[in-house]
CSV table of C-alpha atoms and ligand atoms in Angstrom, one decimal:
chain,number,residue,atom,x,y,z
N,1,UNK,CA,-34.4,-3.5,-12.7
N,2,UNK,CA,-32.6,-1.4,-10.4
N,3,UNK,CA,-30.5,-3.1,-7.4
N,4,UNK,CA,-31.1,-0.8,-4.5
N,5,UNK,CA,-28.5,0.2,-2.1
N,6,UNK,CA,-28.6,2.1,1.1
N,7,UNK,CA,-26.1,2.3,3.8
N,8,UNK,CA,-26.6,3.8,7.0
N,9,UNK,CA,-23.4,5.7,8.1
N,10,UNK,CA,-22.1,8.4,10.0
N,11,UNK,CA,-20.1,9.4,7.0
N,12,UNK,CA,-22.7,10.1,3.9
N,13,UNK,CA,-19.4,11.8,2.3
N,14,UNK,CA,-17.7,8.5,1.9
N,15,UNK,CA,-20.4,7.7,-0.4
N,16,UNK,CA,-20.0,6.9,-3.5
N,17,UNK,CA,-16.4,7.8,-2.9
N,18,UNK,CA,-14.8,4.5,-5.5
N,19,UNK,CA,-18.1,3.9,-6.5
N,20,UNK,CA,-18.5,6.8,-8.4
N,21,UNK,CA,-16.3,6.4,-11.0
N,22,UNK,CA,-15.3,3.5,-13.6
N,23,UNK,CA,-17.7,0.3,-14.1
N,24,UNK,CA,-19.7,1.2,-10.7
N,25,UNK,CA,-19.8,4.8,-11.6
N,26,UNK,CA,-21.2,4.5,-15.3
N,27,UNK,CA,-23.5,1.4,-14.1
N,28,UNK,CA,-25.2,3.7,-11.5
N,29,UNK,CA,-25.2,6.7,-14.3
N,30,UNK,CA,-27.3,4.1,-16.3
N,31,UNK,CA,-29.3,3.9,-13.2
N,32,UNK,CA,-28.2,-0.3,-13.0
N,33,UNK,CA,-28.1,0.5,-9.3
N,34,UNK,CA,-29.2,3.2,-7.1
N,35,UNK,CA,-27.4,4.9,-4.0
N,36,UNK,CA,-28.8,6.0,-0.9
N,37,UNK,CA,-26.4,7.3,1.6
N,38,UNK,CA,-28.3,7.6,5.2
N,39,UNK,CA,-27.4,9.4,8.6
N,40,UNK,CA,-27.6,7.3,11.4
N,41,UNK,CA,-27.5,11.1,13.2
N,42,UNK,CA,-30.7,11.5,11.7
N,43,UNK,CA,-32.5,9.4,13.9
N,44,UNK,CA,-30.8,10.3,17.3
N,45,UNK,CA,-34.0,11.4,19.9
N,46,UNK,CA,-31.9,14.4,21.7
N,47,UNK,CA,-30.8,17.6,20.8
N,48,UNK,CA,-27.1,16.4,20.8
N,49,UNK,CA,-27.9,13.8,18.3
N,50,UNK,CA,-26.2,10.8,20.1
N,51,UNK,CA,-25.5,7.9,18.3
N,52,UNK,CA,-23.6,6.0,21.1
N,53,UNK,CA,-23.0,5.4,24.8
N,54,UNK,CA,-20.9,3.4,27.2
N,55,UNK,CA,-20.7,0.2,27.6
N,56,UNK,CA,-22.8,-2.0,29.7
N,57,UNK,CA,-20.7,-3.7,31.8
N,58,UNK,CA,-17.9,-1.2,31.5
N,59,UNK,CA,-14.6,-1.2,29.3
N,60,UNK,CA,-13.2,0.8,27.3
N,61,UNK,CA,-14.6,2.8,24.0
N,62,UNK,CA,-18.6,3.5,23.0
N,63,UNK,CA,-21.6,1.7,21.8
N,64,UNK,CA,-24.2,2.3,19.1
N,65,UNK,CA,-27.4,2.4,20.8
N,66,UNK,CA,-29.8,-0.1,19.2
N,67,UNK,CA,-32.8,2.4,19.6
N,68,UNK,CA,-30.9,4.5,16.8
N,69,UNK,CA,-30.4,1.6,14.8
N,70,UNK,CA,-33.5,0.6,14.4
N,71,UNK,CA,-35.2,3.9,13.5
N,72,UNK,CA,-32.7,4.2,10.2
N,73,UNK,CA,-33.1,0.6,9.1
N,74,UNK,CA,-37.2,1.1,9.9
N,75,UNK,CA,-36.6,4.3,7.8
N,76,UNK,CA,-34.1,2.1,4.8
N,77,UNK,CA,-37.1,-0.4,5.0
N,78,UNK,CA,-39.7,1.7,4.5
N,79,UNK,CA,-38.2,3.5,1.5
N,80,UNK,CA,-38.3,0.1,-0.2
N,81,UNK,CA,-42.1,-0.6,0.6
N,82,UNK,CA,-42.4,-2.7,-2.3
N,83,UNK,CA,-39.4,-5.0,-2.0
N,84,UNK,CA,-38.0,-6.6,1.4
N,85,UNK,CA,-34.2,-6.1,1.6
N,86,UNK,CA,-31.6,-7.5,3.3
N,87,UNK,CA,-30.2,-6.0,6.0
N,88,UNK,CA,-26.3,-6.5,6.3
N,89,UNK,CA,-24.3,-5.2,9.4
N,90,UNK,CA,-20.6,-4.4,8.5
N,91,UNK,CA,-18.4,-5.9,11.4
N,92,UNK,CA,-15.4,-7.8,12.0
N,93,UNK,CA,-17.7,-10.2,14.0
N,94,UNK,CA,-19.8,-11.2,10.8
N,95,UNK,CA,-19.7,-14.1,8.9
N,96,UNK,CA,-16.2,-14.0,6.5
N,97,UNK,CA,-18.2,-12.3,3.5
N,98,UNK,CA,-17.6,-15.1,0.2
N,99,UNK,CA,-18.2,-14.5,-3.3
N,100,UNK,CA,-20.8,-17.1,-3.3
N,101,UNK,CA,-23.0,-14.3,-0.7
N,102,UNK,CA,-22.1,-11.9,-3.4
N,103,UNK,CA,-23.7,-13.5,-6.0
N,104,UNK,CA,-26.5,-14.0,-4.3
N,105,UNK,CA,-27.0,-10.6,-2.8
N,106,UNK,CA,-26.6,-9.3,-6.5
N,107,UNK,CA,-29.4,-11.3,-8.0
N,108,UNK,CA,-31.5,-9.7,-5.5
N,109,UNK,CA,-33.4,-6.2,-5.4
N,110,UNK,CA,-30.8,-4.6,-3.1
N,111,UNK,CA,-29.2,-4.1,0.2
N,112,UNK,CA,-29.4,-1.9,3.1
N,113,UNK,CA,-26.0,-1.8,4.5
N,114,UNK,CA,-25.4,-0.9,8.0
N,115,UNK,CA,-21.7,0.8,9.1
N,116,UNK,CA,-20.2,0.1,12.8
N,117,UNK,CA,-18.2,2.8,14.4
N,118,UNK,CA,-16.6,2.4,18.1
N,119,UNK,CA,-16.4,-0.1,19.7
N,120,UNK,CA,-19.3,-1.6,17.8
N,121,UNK,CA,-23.6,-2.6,17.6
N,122,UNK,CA,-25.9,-2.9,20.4
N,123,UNK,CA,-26.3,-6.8,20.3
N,124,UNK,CA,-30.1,-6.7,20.4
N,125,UNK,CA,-30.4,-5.5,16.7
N,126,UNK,CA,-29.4,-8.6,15.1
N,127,UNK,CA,-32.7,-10.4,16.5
N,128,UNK,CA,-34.6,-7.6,16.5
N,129,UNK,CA,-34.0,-6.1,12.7
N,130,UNK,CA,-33.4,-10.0,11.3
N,131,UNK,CA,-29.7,-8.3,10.4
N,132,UNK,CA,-26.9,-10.7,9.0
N,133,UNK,CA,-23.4,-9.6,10.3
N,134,UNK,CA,-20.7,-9.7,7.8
N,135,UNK,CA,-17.0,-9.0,7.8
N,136,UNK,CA,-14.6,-8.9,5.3
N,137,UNK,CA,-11.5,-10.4,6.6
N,138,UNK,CA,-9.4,-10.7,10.1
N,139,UNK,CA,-8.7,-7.0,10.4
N,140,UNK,CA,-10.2,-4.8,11.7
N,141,UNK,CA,-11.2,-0.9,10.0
N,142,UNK,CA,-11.8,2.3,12.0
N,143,UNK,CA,-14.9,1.6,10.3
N,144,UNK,CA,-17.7,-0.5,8.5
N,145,UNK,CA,-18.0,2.3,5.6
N,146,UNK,CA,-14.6,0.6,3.5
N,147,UNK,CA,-16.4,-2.8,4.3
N,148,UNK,CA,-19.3,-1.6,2.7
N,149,UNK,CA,-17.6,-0.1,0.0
N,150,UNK,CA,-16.0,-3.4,-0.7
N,151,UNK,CA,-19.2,-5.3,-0.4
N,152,UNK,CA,-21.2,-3.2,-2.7
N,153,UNK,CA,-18.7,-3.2,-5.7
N,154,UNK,CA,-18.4,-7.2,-5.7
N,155,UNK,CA,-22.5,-6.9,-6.0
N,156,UNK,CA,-22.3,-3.7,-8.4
N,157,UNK,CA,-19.8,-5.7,-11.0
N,158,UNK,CA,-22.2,-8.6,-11.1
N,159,UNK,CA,-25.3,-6.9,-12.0
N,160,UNK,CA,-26.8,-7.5,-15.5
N,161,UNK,CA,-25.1,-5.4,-18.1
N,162,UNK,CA,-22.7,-3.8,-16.2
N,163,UNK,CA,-19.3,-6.2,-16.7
N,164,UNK,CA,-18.4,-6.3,-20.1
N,165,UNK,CA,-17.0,-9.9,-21.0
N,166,UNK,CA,-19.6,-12.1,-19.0
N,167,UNK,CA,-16.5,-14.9,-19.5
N,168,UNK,CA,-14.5,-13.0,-17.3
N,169,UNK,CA,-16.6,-13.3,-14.4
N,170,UNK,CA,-17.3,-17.2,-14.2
N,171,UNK,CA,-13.3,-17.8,-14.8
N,172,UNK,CA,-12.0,-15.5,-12.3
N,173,UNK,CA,-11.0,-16.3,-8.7
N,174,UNK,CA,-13.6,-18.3,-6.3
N,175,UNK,CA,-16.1,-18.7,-9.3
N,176,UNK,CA,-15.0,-22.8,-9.1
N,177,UNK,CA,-13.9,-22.7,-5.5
N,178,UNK,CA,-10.5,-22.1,-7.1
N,179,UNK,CA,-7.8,-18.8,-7.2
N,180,UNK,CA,-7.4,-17.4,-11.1
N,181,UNK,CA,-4.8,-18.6,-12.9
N,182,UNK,CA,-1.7,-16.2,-13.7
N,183,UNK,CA,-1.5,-13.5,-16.6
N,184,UNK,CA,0.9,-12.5,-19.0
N,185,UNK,CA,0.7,-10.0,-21.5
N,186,UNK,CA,3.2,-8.4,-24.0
N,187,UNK,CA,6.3,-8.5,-24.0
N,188,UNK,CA,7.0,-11.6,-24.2
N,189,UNK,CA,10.4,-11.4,-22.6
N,190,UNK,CA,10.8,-8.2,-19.9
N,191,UNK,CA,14.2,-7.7,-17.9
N,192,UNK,CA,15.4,-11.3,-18.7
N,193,UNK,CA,12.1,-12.6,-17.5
N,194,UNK,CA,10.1,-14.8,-20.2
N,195,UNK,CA,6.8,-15.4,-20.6
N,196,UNK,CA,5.0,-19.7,-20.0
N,197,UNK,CA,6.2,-21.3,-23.6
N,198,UNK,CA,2.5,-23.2,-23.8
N,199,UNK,CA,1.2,-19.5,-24.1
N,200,UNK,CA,2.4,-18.6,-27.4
N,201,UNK,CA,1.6,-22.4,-28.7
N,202,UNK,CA,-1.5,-21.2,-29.8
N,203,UNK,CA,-2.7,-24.5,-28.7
N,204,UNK,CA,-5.7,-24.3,-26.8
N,205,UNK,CA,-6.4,-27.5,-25.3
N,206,UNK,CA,-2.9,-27.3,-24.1
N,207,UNK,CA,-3.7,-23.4,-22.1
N,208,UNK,CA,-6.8,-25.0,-20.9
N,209,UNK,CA,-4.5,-28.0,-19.3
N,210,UNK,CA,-2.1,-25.3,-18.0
N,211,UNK,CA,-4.3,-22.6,-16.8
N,212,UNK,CA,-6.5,-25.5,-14.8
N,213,UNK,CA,-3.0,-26.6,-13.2
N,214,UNK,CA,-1.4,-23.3,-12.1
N,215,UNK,CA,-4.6,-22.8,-10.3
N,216,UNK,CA,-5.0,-26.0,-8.4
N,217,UNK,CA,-1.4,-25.9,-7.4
N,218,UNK,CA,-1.6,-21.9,-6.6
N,219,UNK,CA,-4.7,-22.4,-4.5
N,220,UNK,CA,-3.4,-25.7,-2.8
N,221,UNK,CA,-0.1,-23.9,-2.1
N,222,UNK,CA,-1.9,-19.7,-1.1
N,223,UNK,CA,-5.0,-21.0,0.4
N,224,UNK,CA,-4.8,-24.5,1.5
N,225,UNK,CA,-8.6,-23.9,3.2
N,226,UNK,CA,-9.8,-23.1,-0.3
N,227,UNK,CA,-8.7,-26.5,-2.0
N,228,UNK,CA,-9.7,-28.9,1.1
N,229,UNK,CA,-12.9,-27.6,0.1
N,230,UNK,CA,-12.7,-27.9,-3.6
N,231,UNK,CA,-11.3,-31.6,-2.9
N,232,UNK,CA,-14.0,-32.3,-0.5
N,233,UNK,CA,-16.3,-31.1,-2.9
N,234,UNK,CA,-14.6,-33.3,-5.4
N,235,UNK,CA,-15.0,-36.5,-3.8
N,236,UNK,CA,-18.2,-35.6,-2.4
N,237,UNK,CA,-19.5,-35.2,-6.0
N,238,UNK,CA,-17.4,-38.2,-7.1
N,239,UNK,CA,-19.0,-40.5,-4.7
N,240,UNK,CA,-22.6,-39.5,-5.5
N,241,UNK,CA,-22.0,-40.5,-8.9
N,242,UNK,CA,-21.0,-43.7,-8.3
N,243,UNK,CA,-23.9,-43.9,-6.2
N,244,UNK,CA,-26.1,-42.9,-9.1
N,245,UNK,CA,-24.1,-45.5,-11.4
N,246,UNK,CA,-24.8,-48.5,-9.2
N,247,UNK,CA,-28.3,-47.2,-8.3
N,248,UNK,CA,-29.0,-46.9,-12.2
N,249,UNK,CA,-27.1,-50.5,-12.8
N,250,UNK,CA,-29.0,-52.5,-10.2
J,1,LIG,N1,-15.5,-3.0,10.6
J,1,LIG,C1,-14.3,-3.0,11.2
J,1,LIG,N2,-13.6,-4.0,10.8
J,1,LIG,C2,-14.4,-4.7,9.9
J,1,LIG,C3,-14.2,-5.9,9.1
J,1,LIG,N3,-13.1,-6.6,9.2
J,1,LIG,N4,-15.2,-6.3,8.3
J,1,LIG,C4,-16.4,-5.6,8.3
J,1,LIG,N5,-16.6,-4.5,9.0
J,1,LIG,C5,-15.6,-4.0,9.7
């Protein structure tokens, strides 16, 4: 099956852009996902092709006009007759994007991906088109095309087939809640700097041990709101157990 992507942006030329080479670029060359870069110009009602206008209310910069909008995601939608898509809006607004979204979004049959310019979206498309707002972090781009960018390769790299080692994706960062543990590689020593002993123990129970402990103290010390959700999580899960036990006992 191939995941569908289409992104409506005033900048086709961005796309592919990263995603045309490596792991995306041969994944889509095996047709494991499918590209569809759209012109929100395209659907513009005057000769000038406006996209945008001022502000309601006044202030400063322009506005996409929600008319616009909704003819290129009618047009994204239709192209997909057979499939309902979601439709995501790229904006420092949205929901924090997670991994766990990711995942989800890649198990599905694609996305249509909608790029902000300006000052931003007409607020009535959300409602209107059902779109789910997404940003990816507390800056803010020129644009929603890198945002997309991002978005589509975290979805691209879990689609069937297209990551070699499948262990490498369900160990890495955010797969448990947690940050990755740290890497080392050859040489073992490298301008006076060594590499962990337990490493090179060739004891595995031991690197397991290790490796689980760097990344509970990395993640409690780089991203404290990570592990107060992996320890709520914890306890959470702990309790029901012991619900379950005495349950099962009485
Ligand atoms: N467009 C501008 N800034 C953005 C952000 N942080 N996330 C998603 N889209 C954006």
């Amino acid at each position: 099956m191939t995941f569908r992507a289409a992104v409506i942006t005033l900048y086709p030329e961005m796309f592919p852009g990263p995603l045309g080479v490596s792991l995306a670029g041969r994944a889509r060359e095996e047709g494991k996902w499918s590209l569809e870069a759209i012109q929100l110009r395209d659907f513009a009602a005057d000769r000038h092709r406006t996209v945008d206008d001022t502000p309601a209310g006044g202030g400063a910069g322009m506005v996409l006009r929600v008319d616009v909008l909704a003819r290129a995601i009618d047009h994204a939608r239709a192209a997909a007759s057979n499939e309902i898509l979601p439709v995501i809006a790229m904006t420092p607004r949205g929901r924090p994007l997670t991994q766990a979204r990711v995942r989800e979004l890649a198990a599905g049959p694609g996305v249509i991906v909608v790029c902000g310019r300006f000052e931003g979206f007409d607020e009535r498309i959300f409602a209107a088109r059902g779109v789910e707002e997404v940003s990816i972090g507390d800056i803010v781009l020129s644009g929603g095309e890198p945002a997309a960018l991002m978005l589509l390769d975290a979805c691209i790299r879990l689609l069937p087939g297209v990551m070699g080692a499948p262990s490498s994706g369900t160990e890495e960062s955010f797969e448990n809640g947690l940050l990755e543990y740290p890497h080392y590689t050859r040489p073992a020593e490298w301008e006076g700097r060594t590499i962990p002993e337990v490493l090179r123990s060739g004891d595995h129970a031991k690197i397991a041990a290790w490796r689980k402990l760097q990344s509970e103290v990395d993640t409690r010390l780089r991203r404290p709101d990570l592990w107060e959700r992996h320890e709520g999580a914890r306890v959470q899960s702990a309790s029901g157990a012991r619900r379950e036990k005495r349950d099962v006992d009485q």
